[in-house]
Short mmCIF file of N, CA and C in Angstrom, two decimals:
data_model
loop_
_atom_site.label_atom_id
_atom_site.label_comp_id
_atom_site.label_asym_id
_atom_site.label_seq_id
_atom_site.Cartn_x
_atom_site.Cartn_y
_atom_site.Cartn_z
N MET A 130 131.84 151.74 11.68
CA MET A 130 132.07 150.60 11.45
C MET A 130 131.64 150.17 9.95
N LYS A 131 132.50 149.41 9.48
CA LYS A 131 132.37 149.09 8.01
C LYS A 131 131.68 147.69 8.09
N HIS A 132 130.73 147.66 7.05
CA HIS A 132 129.82 146.28 6.97
C HIS A 132 130.35 145.51 5.75
N ASP A 133 130.84 144.40 6.17
CA ASP A 133 131.55 143.44 5.09
C ASP A 133 130.30 142.62 4.50
N SER A 134 129.92 142.91 3.21
CA SER A 134 128.87 141.96 2.55
C SER A 134 129.26 140.83 2.21
N SER A 135 130.47 140.40 2.34
CA SER A 135 130.80 139.17 2.01
C SER A 135 130.34 138.26 3.06
N LEU A 136 130.38 138.47 4.34
CA LEU A 136 129.96 137.79 5.43
C LEU A 136 128.43 137.50 5.55
N ALA A 137 127.57 138.55 4.82
CA ALA A 137 126.24 138.25 4.83
C ALA A 137 125.71 137.22 4.01
N ASP A 138 124.78 136.52 4.71
CA ASP A 138 124.18 135.39 3.89
C ASP A 138 123.30 135.93 2.74
N THR A 139 123.52 135.58 1.61
CA THR A 139 122.76 136.09 0.51
C THR A 139 121.48 135.15 0.29
N GLN A 140 121.37 134.10 0.73
CA GLN A 140 120.16 133.45 0.67
C GLN A 140 119.16 133.81 1.69
N PRO A 141 117.96 133.69 1.44
CA PRO A 141 116.82 134.09 2.49
C PRO A 141 116.81 132.85 3.34
N PHE A 142 116.35 133.16 4.68
CA PHE A 142 116.41 132.13 5.76
C PHE A 142 115.17 131.16 5.27
N ARG A 143 115.47 129.95 5.23
CA ARG A 143 114.24 128.93 5.02
C ARG A 143 114.21 127.85 6.10
N GLN A 144 113.13 127.62 6.66
CA GLN A 144 112.89 126.63 7.60
C GLN A 144 113.17 125.32 7.06
N LYS A 145 113.55 124.45 7.80
CA LYS A 145 113.62 123.11 7.36
C LYS A 145 112.12 122.39 7.16
N ARG A 146 112.21 121.66 5.94
CA ARG A 146 110.61 121.32 5.65
C ARG A 146 110.32 120.02 6.61
N SER A 147 109.11 120.20 7.20
CA SER A 147 108.72 119.07 8.16
C SER A 147 108.00 118.21 7.36
N TRP A 148 108.23 117.01 7.55
CA TRP A 148 107.56 115.75 6.85
C TRP A 148 106.50 115.22 8.02
N GLN A 149 106.29 116.12 9.04
CA GLN A 149 105.31 115.51 10.01
C GLN A 149 103.77 115.58 9.42
N TRP A 150 103.48 116.54 8.49
CA TRP A 150 102.17 116.60 8.06
C TRP A 150 101.86 115.37 7.27
N LEU A 151 102.90 114.72 6.51
CA LEU A 151 102.64 113.54 5.83
C LEU A 151 102.28 112.33 6.65
N LEU A 152 103.01 112.35 7.84
CA LEU A 152 102.75 111.38 8.85
C LEU A 152 101.24 111.38 9.38
N TYR A 153 100.81 112.75 9.55
CA TYR A 153 99.29 112.92 10.08
C TYR A 153 98.40 112.49 8.90
N LEU A 154 98.72 112.76 7.75
CA LEU A 154 97.85 112.55 6.54
C LEU A 154 97.71 111.05 6.34
N LEU A 155 98.97 110.43 6.50
CA LEU A 155 98.75 108.81 6.27
C LEU A 155 98.08 108.40 7.43
N ALA A 156 98.25 108.69 8.76
CA ALA A 156 97.47 108.05 9.88
C ALA A 156 95.97 108.34 9.69
N GLY A 157 95.55 109.55 9.10
CA GLY A 157 94.22 110.00 9.01
C GLY A 157 93.69 108.98 7.89
N LEU A 158 94.27 108.79 6.87
CA LEU A 158 93.86 107.90 5.76
C LEU A 158 93.70 106.51 6.22
N ALA A 159 94.58 106.00 7.18
CA ALA A 159 94.53 104.73 7.60
C ALA A 159 93.27 104.61 8.56
N LEU A 160 93.04 105.44 9.29
CA LEU A 160 91.73 105.57 10.23
C LEU A 160 90.61 105.58 9.44
N VAL A 161 90.48 106.62 8.22
CA VAL A 161 89.34 106.35 7.57
C VAL A 161 89.13 104.94 6.73
N ALA A 162 90.20 104.41 6.33
CA ALA A 162 90.05 103.10 5.63
C ALA A 162 89.68 102.04 6.66
N ALA A 163 90.13 102.02 7.80
CA ALA A 163 89.82 101.11 8.97
C ALA A 163 88.26 101.24 9.24
N LEU A 164 87.88 102.52 9.37
CA LEU A 164 86.41 102.58 9.68
C LEU A 164 85.42 102.36 8.54
N ALA A 165 85.77 102.64 7.32
CA ALA A 165 85.01 102.13 6.17
C ALA A 165 85.19 100.57 6.12
N TRP A 166 86.34 99.94 6.37
CA TRP A 166 86.22 98.46 6.45
C TRP A 166 85.25 97.89 7.37
N ALA A 167 85.43 98.55 8.66
CA ALA A 167 84.63 98.02 9.77
C ALA A 167 83.02 98.10 9.25
N THR A 168 82.81 99.28 8.78
CA THR A 168 81.27 99.49 8.48
C THR A 168 80.77 98.61 7.22
N LEU A 169 81.61 98.35 6.38
CA LEU A 169 81.18 97.41 5.37
C LEU A 169 81.19 95.82 5.94
N ASP A 170 81.97 95.61 6.76
CA ASP A 170 81.83 94.18 7.54
C ASP A 170 80.52 94.15 8.12
N VAL A 171 80.31 95.34 8.95
CA VAL A 171 78.98 95.21 9.66
C VAL A 171 77.81 95.14 8.95
N VAL A 172 77.79 95.84 7.72
CA VAL A 172 76.73 95.92 6.79
C VAL A 172 76.42 94.43 6.27
N ARG A 173 77.75 94.00 5.88
CA ARG A 173 77.74 92.56 5.13
C ARG A 173 77.09 91.38 6.13
N GLN A 174 77.41 91.77 7.46
CA GLN A 174 76.98 90.72 8.43
C GLN A 174 75.62 91.04 9.12
N ALA A 175 74.93 92.00 8.66
CA ALA A 175 73.70 92.51 9.09
C ALA A 175 72.60 91.31 9.33
N PRO A 176 72.12 91.24 10.38
CA PRO A 176 71.40 90.09 10.62
C PRO A 176 69.94 90.00 9.93
N SER A 177 69.51 91.11 9.55
CA SER A 177 68.22 91.40 8.90
C SER A 177 68.14 92.34 7.77
N ARG A 178 67.26 92.20 6.92
CA ARG A 178 66.95 92.99 5.72
C ARG A 178 65.65 93.29 5.77
N ASP A 179 65.34 94.47 5.33
CA ASP A 179 63.85 94.96 5.13
C ASP A 179 63.67 95.45 3.70
N THR A 180 62.45 94.99 3.22
CA THR A 180 61.89 95.59 2.07
C THR A 180 60.43 95.65 2.26
N THR A 181 59.82 96.13 1.22
CA THR A 181 58.30 96.51 1.26
C THR A 181 57.57 95.92 0.15
N ALA A 182 56.41 95.60 0.30
CA ALA A 182 55.51 95.04 -0.57
C ALA A 182 54.15 95.58 -0.70
N ASP A 183 53.47 95.79 -1.78
CA ASP A 183 52.26 96.54 -1.60
C ASP A 183 51.23 95.63 -1.75
N LEU A 184 50.38 95.58 -0.64
CA LEU A 184 49.25 94.51 -0.66
C LEU A 184 48.01 95.26 -1.01
N GLY A 185 47.89 96.15 -1.82
CA GLY A 185 46.70 96.81 -2.24
C GLY A 185 45.99 97.61 -1.00
N PRO A 186 44.81 97.07 -0.97
CA PRO A 186 43.95 97.90 0.17
C PRO A 186 44.50 97.65 1.67
N TYR A 187 45.48 96.65 1.79
CA TYR A 187 46.14 96.56 3.06
C TYR A 187 47.33 97.37 3.31
N GLY A 188 47.68 98.12 2.36
CA GLY A 188 48.79 99.04 2.20
C GLY A 188 50.10 98.31 2.10
N LEU A 189 51.13 99.17 2.47
CA LEU A 189 52.63 98.66 2.26
C LEU A 189 53.01 97.78 3.33
N ILE A 190 53.24 96.75 3.16
CA ILE A 190 53.95 95.75 4.23
C ILE A 190 55.33 95.69 4.24
N THR A 191 55.93 95.94 5.36
CA THR A 191 57.55 95.79 5.44
C THR A 191 57.73 94.47 5.89
N ILE A 192 58.71 93.80 5.16
CA ILE A 192 59.02 92.43 5.42
C ILE A 192 60.53 92.48 6.00
N ARG A 193 60.62 91.88 7.02
CA ARG A 193 62.03 91.86 7.65
C ARG A 193 62.43 90.37 7.43
N PHE A 194 63.53 90.29 6.86
CA PHE A 194 64.22 88.90 6.54
C PHE A 194 65.35 88.71 7.24
N SER A 195 65.56 87.55 7.89
CA SER A 195 66.87 87.03 8.42
C SER A 195 67.02 85.59 8.18
N THR A 196 68.41 85.16 8.48
CA THR A 196 68.70 83.73 8.35
C THR A 196 69.41 83.32 9.70
N ASP A 197 69.24 81.90 9.76
CA ASP A 197 70.11 81.28 10.82
C ASP A 197 70.69 79.95 10.33
N PRO A 198 71.92 79.84 10.10
CA PRO A 198 72.94 80.84 10.66
C PRO A 198 73.15 81.89 9.75
N ASN A 199 73.74 82.99 10.36
CA ASN A 199 74.09 84.24 9.68
C ASN A 199 75.39 84.50 9.62
N PRO A 200 76.09 84.53 8.55
CA PRO A 200 75.66 84.40 7.19
C PRO A 200 75.34 82.89 6.86
N PRO A 201 74.38 82.50 5.91
CA PRO A 201 74.02 81.36 5.49
C PRO A 201 75.30 80.45 4.99
N LEU A 202 75.32 79.19 5.22
CA LEU A 202 76.29 78.32 5.06
C LEU A 202 75.77 77.20 3.94
N PRO A 203 76.80 76.71 3.00
CA PRO A 203 76.18 75.77 2.12
C PRO A 203 76.13 74.22 2.54
N THR A 204 76.17 74.05 3.98
CA THR A 204 75.93 72.86 4.61
C THR A 204 74.75 72.83 5.42
N GLY A 205 73.92 71.95 5.50
CA GLY A 205 72.70 71.87 6.20
C GLY A 205 71.56 72.71 5.81
N THR A 206 70.55 72.70 6.74
CA THR A 206 69.39 73.66 6.31
C THR A 206 69.53 74.91 7.08
N VAL A 207 69.38 75.94 6.32
CA VAL A 207 69.24 77.41 6.74
C VAL A 207 67.82 77.72 7.13
N THR A 208 67.60 78.33 8.34
CA THR A 208 66.53 78.80 8.74
C THR A 208 66.08 80.10 8.04
N LEU A 209 65.02 80.33 7.31
CA LEU A 209 64.65 81.63 6.89
C LEU A 209 63.42 82.07 7.63
N ARG A 210 63.75 83.45 8.09
CA ARG A 210 62.65 84.02 8.91
C ARG A 210 62.13 85.28 8.23
N PHE A 211 60.85 85.25 8.20
CA PHE A 211 60.05 86.62 7.67
C PHE A 211 59.19 87.17 8.55
N MET A 212 59.30 88.42 8.69
CA MET A 212 58.46 88.99 9.72
C MET A 212 57.81 90.29 8.84
N PRO A 213 56.41 89.92 8.62
CA PRO A 213 55.64 91.01 7.83
C PRO A 213 55.04 91.95 8.92
N MET A 214 55.23 93.25 8.72
CA MET A 214 54.91 94.37 9.64
C MET A 214 54.11 95.54 8.77
N ASP A 215 53.28 96.17 9.53
CA ASP A 215 52.52 97.35 8.95
C ASP A 215 53.47 98.53 9.17
N SER A 216 52.93 99.70 8.77
CA SER A 216 53.67 100.90 8.92
C SER A 216 53.97 101.29 10.42
N ARG A 217 53.18 100.65 11.40
CA ARG A 217 53.61 101.05 12.78
C ARG A 217 54.34 99.96 13.37
N GLN A 218 55.13 99.11 12.61
CA GLN A 218 55.95 98.08 12.84
C GLN A 218 55.23 96.99 13.71
N ARG A 219 53.77 96.76 13.39
CA ARG A 219 53.10 95.86 14.25
C ARG A 219 52.92 94.53 13.29
N PRO A 220 53.09 93.31 13.70
CA PRO A 220 52.99 92.08 12.86
C PRO A 220 51.59 92.10 12.07
N VAL A 221 51.59 91.75 10.83
CA VAL A 221 50.50 91.51 9.84
C VAL A 221 50.21 90.12 9.64
N ALA A 222 48.90 89.69 10.01
CA ALA A 222 48.53 88.34 9.79
C ALA A 222 48.22 88.11 8.23
N LEU A 223 48.91 87.14 7.78
CA LEU A 223 48.65 86.72 6.28
C LEU A 223 48.13 85.56 6.13
N ASP A 224 47.41 85.37 4.86
CA ASP A 224 46.78 83.91 4.59
C ASP A 224 47.77 82.97 4.22
N GLY A 225 48.94 83.40 3.65
CA GLY A 225 50.12 82.65 3.32
C GLY A 225 51.25 83.49 2.90
N LEU A 226 52.56 82.71 3.17
CA LEU A 226 53.80 83.34 2.71
C LEU A 226 54.66 82.11 2.22
N SER A 227 54.74 82.28 1.04
CA SER A 227 55.75 81.14 0.13
C SER A 227 56.93 82.04 -0.38
N PHE A 228 58.01 81.09 -0.44
CA PHE A 228 59.22 81.66 -1.07
C PHE A 228 59.83 80.62 -2.01
N GLU A 229 60.71 81.17 -2.80
CA GLU A 229 61.62 80.34 -3.61
C GLU A 229 62.87 81.13 -3.76
N TYR A 230 64.01 80.22 -4.17
CA TYR A 230 65.33 80.91 -4.15
C TYR A 230 66.17 80.31 -5.22
N GLY A 231 67.06 81.11 -5.65
CA GLY A 231 68.00 80.66 -6.76
C GLY A 231 69.29 81.48 -6.91
N ARG A 232 70.19 81.10 -7.61
CA ARG A 232 71.45 81.70 -7.91
C ARG A 232 71.32 83.10 -8.37
N GLU A 233 72.14 83.91 -7.94
CA GLU A 233 72.05 85.34 -8.62
C GLU A 233 72.69 85.27 -10.07
N GLY A 234 72.04 85.83 -10.88
CA GLY A 234 72.16 85.87 -12.29
C GLY A 234 71.29 84.94 -13.07
N SER A 235 70.60 84.20 -12.38
CA SER A 235 69.50 83.28 -13.05
C SER A 235 68.24 83.57 -12.27
N ASP A 236 67.14 83.67 -13.13
CA ASP A 236 65.88 83.88 -12.57
C ASP A 236 65.15 82.56 -12.30
N ARG A 237 65.72 81.51 -12.60
CA ARG A 237 65.08 80.12 -12.40
C ARG A 237 65.31 79.62 -10.91
N PRO A 238 64.42 79.35 -10.13
CA PRO A 238 64.49 79.04 -8.82
C PRO A 238 65.16 77.75 -8.66
N ALA A 239 66.00 77.55 -7.73
CA ALA A 239 66.59 76.23 -7.26
C ALA A 239 65.72 75.55 -6.53
N SER A 240 64.82 76.15 -5.68
CA SER A 240 63.98 75.45 -4.87
C SER A 240 62.79 76.26 -4.25
N SER A 241 61.95 75.84 -3.73
CA SER A 241 60.84 76.69 -3.03
C SER A 241 60.27 76.09 -1.80
N GLY A 242 59.50 76.89 -1.13
CA GLY A 242 58.96 76.25 0.03
C GLY A 242 57.80 77.32 0.68
N GLU A 243 57.15 76.64 1.69
CA GLU A 243 55.97 77.48 2.17
C GLU A 243 56.53 77.81 3.70
N ALA A 244 56.49 79.22 4.04
CA ALA A 244 56.80 79.54 5.42
C ALA A 244 55.52 79.23 6.28
N GLN A 245 55.89 78.97 7.64
CA GLN A 245 54.83 78.53 8.59
C GLN A 245 54.83 79.67 9.46
N LEU A 246 53.61 79.96 9.82
CA LEU A 246 53.49 80.97 11.01
C LEU A 246 53.95 80.40 12.31
N MET A 247 54.59 81.02 13.15
CA MET A 247 55.02 80.50 14.38
C MET A 247 53.91 80.58 15.35
N SER A 248 53.90 79.56 16.24
CA SER A 248 52.79 79.49 17.11
C SER A 248 52.98 80.35 18.40
N ASP A 249 54.00 81.08 18.54
CA ASP A 249 54.32 81.92 19.63
C ASP A 249 53.62 83.44 19.81
N GLY A 250 52.85 83.51 18.63
CA GLY A 250 52.19 84.95 18.46
C GLY A 250 52.95 85.93 18.16
N SER A 251 54.16 85.53 17.85
CA SER A 251 55.07 86.85 17.23
C SER A 251 54.69 87.44 15.95
N GLY A 252 54.14 86.63 15.21
CA GLY A 252 53.74 86.98 13.67
C GLY A 252 54.86 86.80 12.77
N MET A 253 55.81 85.93 13.20
CA MET A 253 56.95 85.68 12.41
C MET A 253 56.78 84.26 11.64
N TYR A 254 57.15 84.36 10.38
CA TYR A 254 56.95 83.03 9.46
C TYR A 254 58.25 82.56 9.20
N MET A 255 58.40 81.15 9.36
CA MET A 255 59.79 80.49 9.19
C MET A 255 59.81 79.30 8.22
N GLY A 256 60.84 79.20 7.58
CA GLY A 256 60.99 78.17 6.41
C GLY A 256 62.39 77.63 6.40
N GLY A 257 62.58 76.67 5.81
CA GLY A 257 64.02 76.17 5.56
C GLY A 257 64.43 76.22 4.03
N ALA A 258 65.66 76.23 3.98
CA ALA A 258 66.34 76.29 2.51
C ALA A 258 67.65 75.63 2.66
N GLN A 259 68.15 75.18 1.56
CA GLN A 259 69.36 74.57 1.52
C GLN A 259 70.06 75.08 0.20
N PHE A 260 71.30 75.70 0.61
CA PHE A 260 71.99 76.50 -0.48
C PHE A 260 73.31 75.52 -0.65
N PRO A 261 73.20 74.80 -1.83
CA PRO A 261 74.31 73.97 -1.96
C PRO A 261 75.71 74.48 -2.45
N GLU A 262 75.71 75.68 -2.85
CA GLU A 262 77.03 76.47 -3.29
C GLU A 262 77.32 77.75 -2.54
N VAL A 263 78.44 78.07 -2.46
CA VAL A 263 78.81 79.47 -1.97
C VAL A 263 78.55 80.35 -3.16
N GLY A 264 78.26 81.66 -2.58
CA GLY A 264 77.96 82.58 -3.62
C GLY A 264 76.73 83.47 -3.19
N ASN A 265 76.40 84.25 -4.42
CA ASN A 265 75.21 85.18 -4.24
C ASN A 265 73.96 84.51 -4.60
N TRP A 266 73.00 84.57 -3.80
CA TRP A 266 71.57 84.09 -3.95
C TRP A 266 70.62 85.08 -3.83
N TRP A 267 69.47 84.70 -4.38
CA TRP A 267 68.32 85.63 -4.21
C TRP A 267 67.15 84.77 -3.60
N VAL A 268 66.19 85.56 -2.68
CA VAL A 268 65.04 84.79 -2.19
C VAL A 268 63.90 85.65 -2.56
N ARG A 269 62.89 85.20 -3.28
CA ARG A 269 61.64 85.84 -3.60
C ARG A 269 60.57 85.30 -2.76
N VAL A 270 59.80 86.30 -1.88
CA VAL A 270 58.68 86.00 -1.14
C VAL A 270 57.34 86.36 -1.76
N ARG A 271 56.44 85.53 -1.75
CA ARG A 271 55.07 85.71 -2.19
C ARG A 271 54.20 85.83 -0.92
N LEU A 272 53.52 87.01 -0.82
CA LEU A 272 52.67 87.24 0.28
C LEU A 272 51.13 87.23 -0.15
N ALA A 273 50.25 86.66 0.64
CA ALA A 273 48.82 86.50 0.45
C ALA A 273 48.15 86.95 1.47
N LYS A 274 46.94 87.81 1.15
CA LYS A 274 45.93 88.28 2.16
C LYS A 274 44.67 88.77 1.51
N GLY A 275 43.65 88.20 1.88
CA GLY A 275 42.37 88.56 1.30
C GLY A 275 42.32 88.60 -0.10
N GLY A 276 42.91 87.70 -0.92
CA GLY A 276 42.79 87.76 -2.21
C GLY A 276 43.90 88.56 -2.93
N GLN A 277 44.59 89.39 -2.16
CA GLN A 277 45.77 90.24 -2.71
C GLN A 277 46.97 89.38 -2.62
N GLN A 278 47.99 89.82 -3.63
CA GLN A 278 49.02 89.07 -3.52
C GLN A 278 50.09 90.03 -3.78
N ALA A 279 51.37 89.90 -3.20
CA ALA A 279 52.55 90.79 -3.38
C ALA A 279 53.88 89.97 -3.43
N GLU A 280 54.73 90.53 -4.02
CA GLU A 280 56.08 90.01 -4.09
C GLU A 280 57.34 90.77 -3.57
N ALA A 281 58.20 90.15 -3.02
CA ALA A 281 59.45 90.90 -2.46
C ALA A 281 60.48 90.04 -2.81
N ARG A 282 61.79 90.81 -2.99
CA ARG A 282 62.97 90.02 -3.25
C ARG A 282 64.11 90.24 -2.16
N PHE A 283 64.98 89.35 -1.87
CA PHE A 283 66.01 89.56 -1.11
C PHE A 283 67.36 89.16 -1.78
N ARG A 284 68.38 89.62 -1.37
CA ARG A 284 69.66 89.12 -1.64
C ARG A 284 70.55 88.63 -0.61
N LEU A 285 71.20 87.51 -0.60
CA LEU A 285 72.24 87.15 0.38
C LEU A 285 73.49 86.40 -0.26
N TYR A 286 74.30 86.49 0.53
CA TYR A 286 75.70 85.73 0.32
C TYR A 286 75.96 84.64 1.15
N VAL A 287 75.97 83.25 0.38
CA VAL A 287 76.28 82.13 1.08
C VAL A 287 77.83 82.08 1.35
N GLU A 288 78.29 81.96 2.58
CA GLU A 288 79.80 81.87 2.80
C GLU A 288 80.26 80.39 2.78
N PRO A 289 81.60 80.16 2.52
CA PRO A 289 81.95 78.87 2.76
C PRO A 289 82.02 78.34 4.26
N ALA A 290 81.79 77.01 4.21
CA ALA A 290 81.68 76.60 5.93
C ALA A 290 83.35 76.60 6.37
N GLN A 291 83.23 76.85 7.63
CA GLN A 291 84.57 76.86 8.19
C GLN A 291 85.09 75.55 8.69
#
């Protein structure tokens, strides 16, 4: 039998290109973006913030800071809560806890106050603040115990009232 080379396909066989991989890639990127967005939103709305202050012979004190409402609003009084704790997460009794707050970008305080120890035995200190404008603010806390003093600073974002 004679082989007719004119009938033979001279091009090698190519599979059709599948665009399915692109669809999977886009779906994966969308999922990663959604997770990142959700994580950032949770972090932004986190109800408490922690930092440490060195009270010399009393050691490092962790201060947990939270606001009510959270996030703070520019209308009404915002309750500031401070919970000083030792390394074992036990409340620390202080001689005093004062605070001042101001707009981010300026070191000049807009106002200040003295936080009062709650009478419920929780070790929490509370004070009030009024943030007249939406934006980034700082809160500086001063701790006093047995003649020692320490300072800590927190940042927060005041959101528009709904």
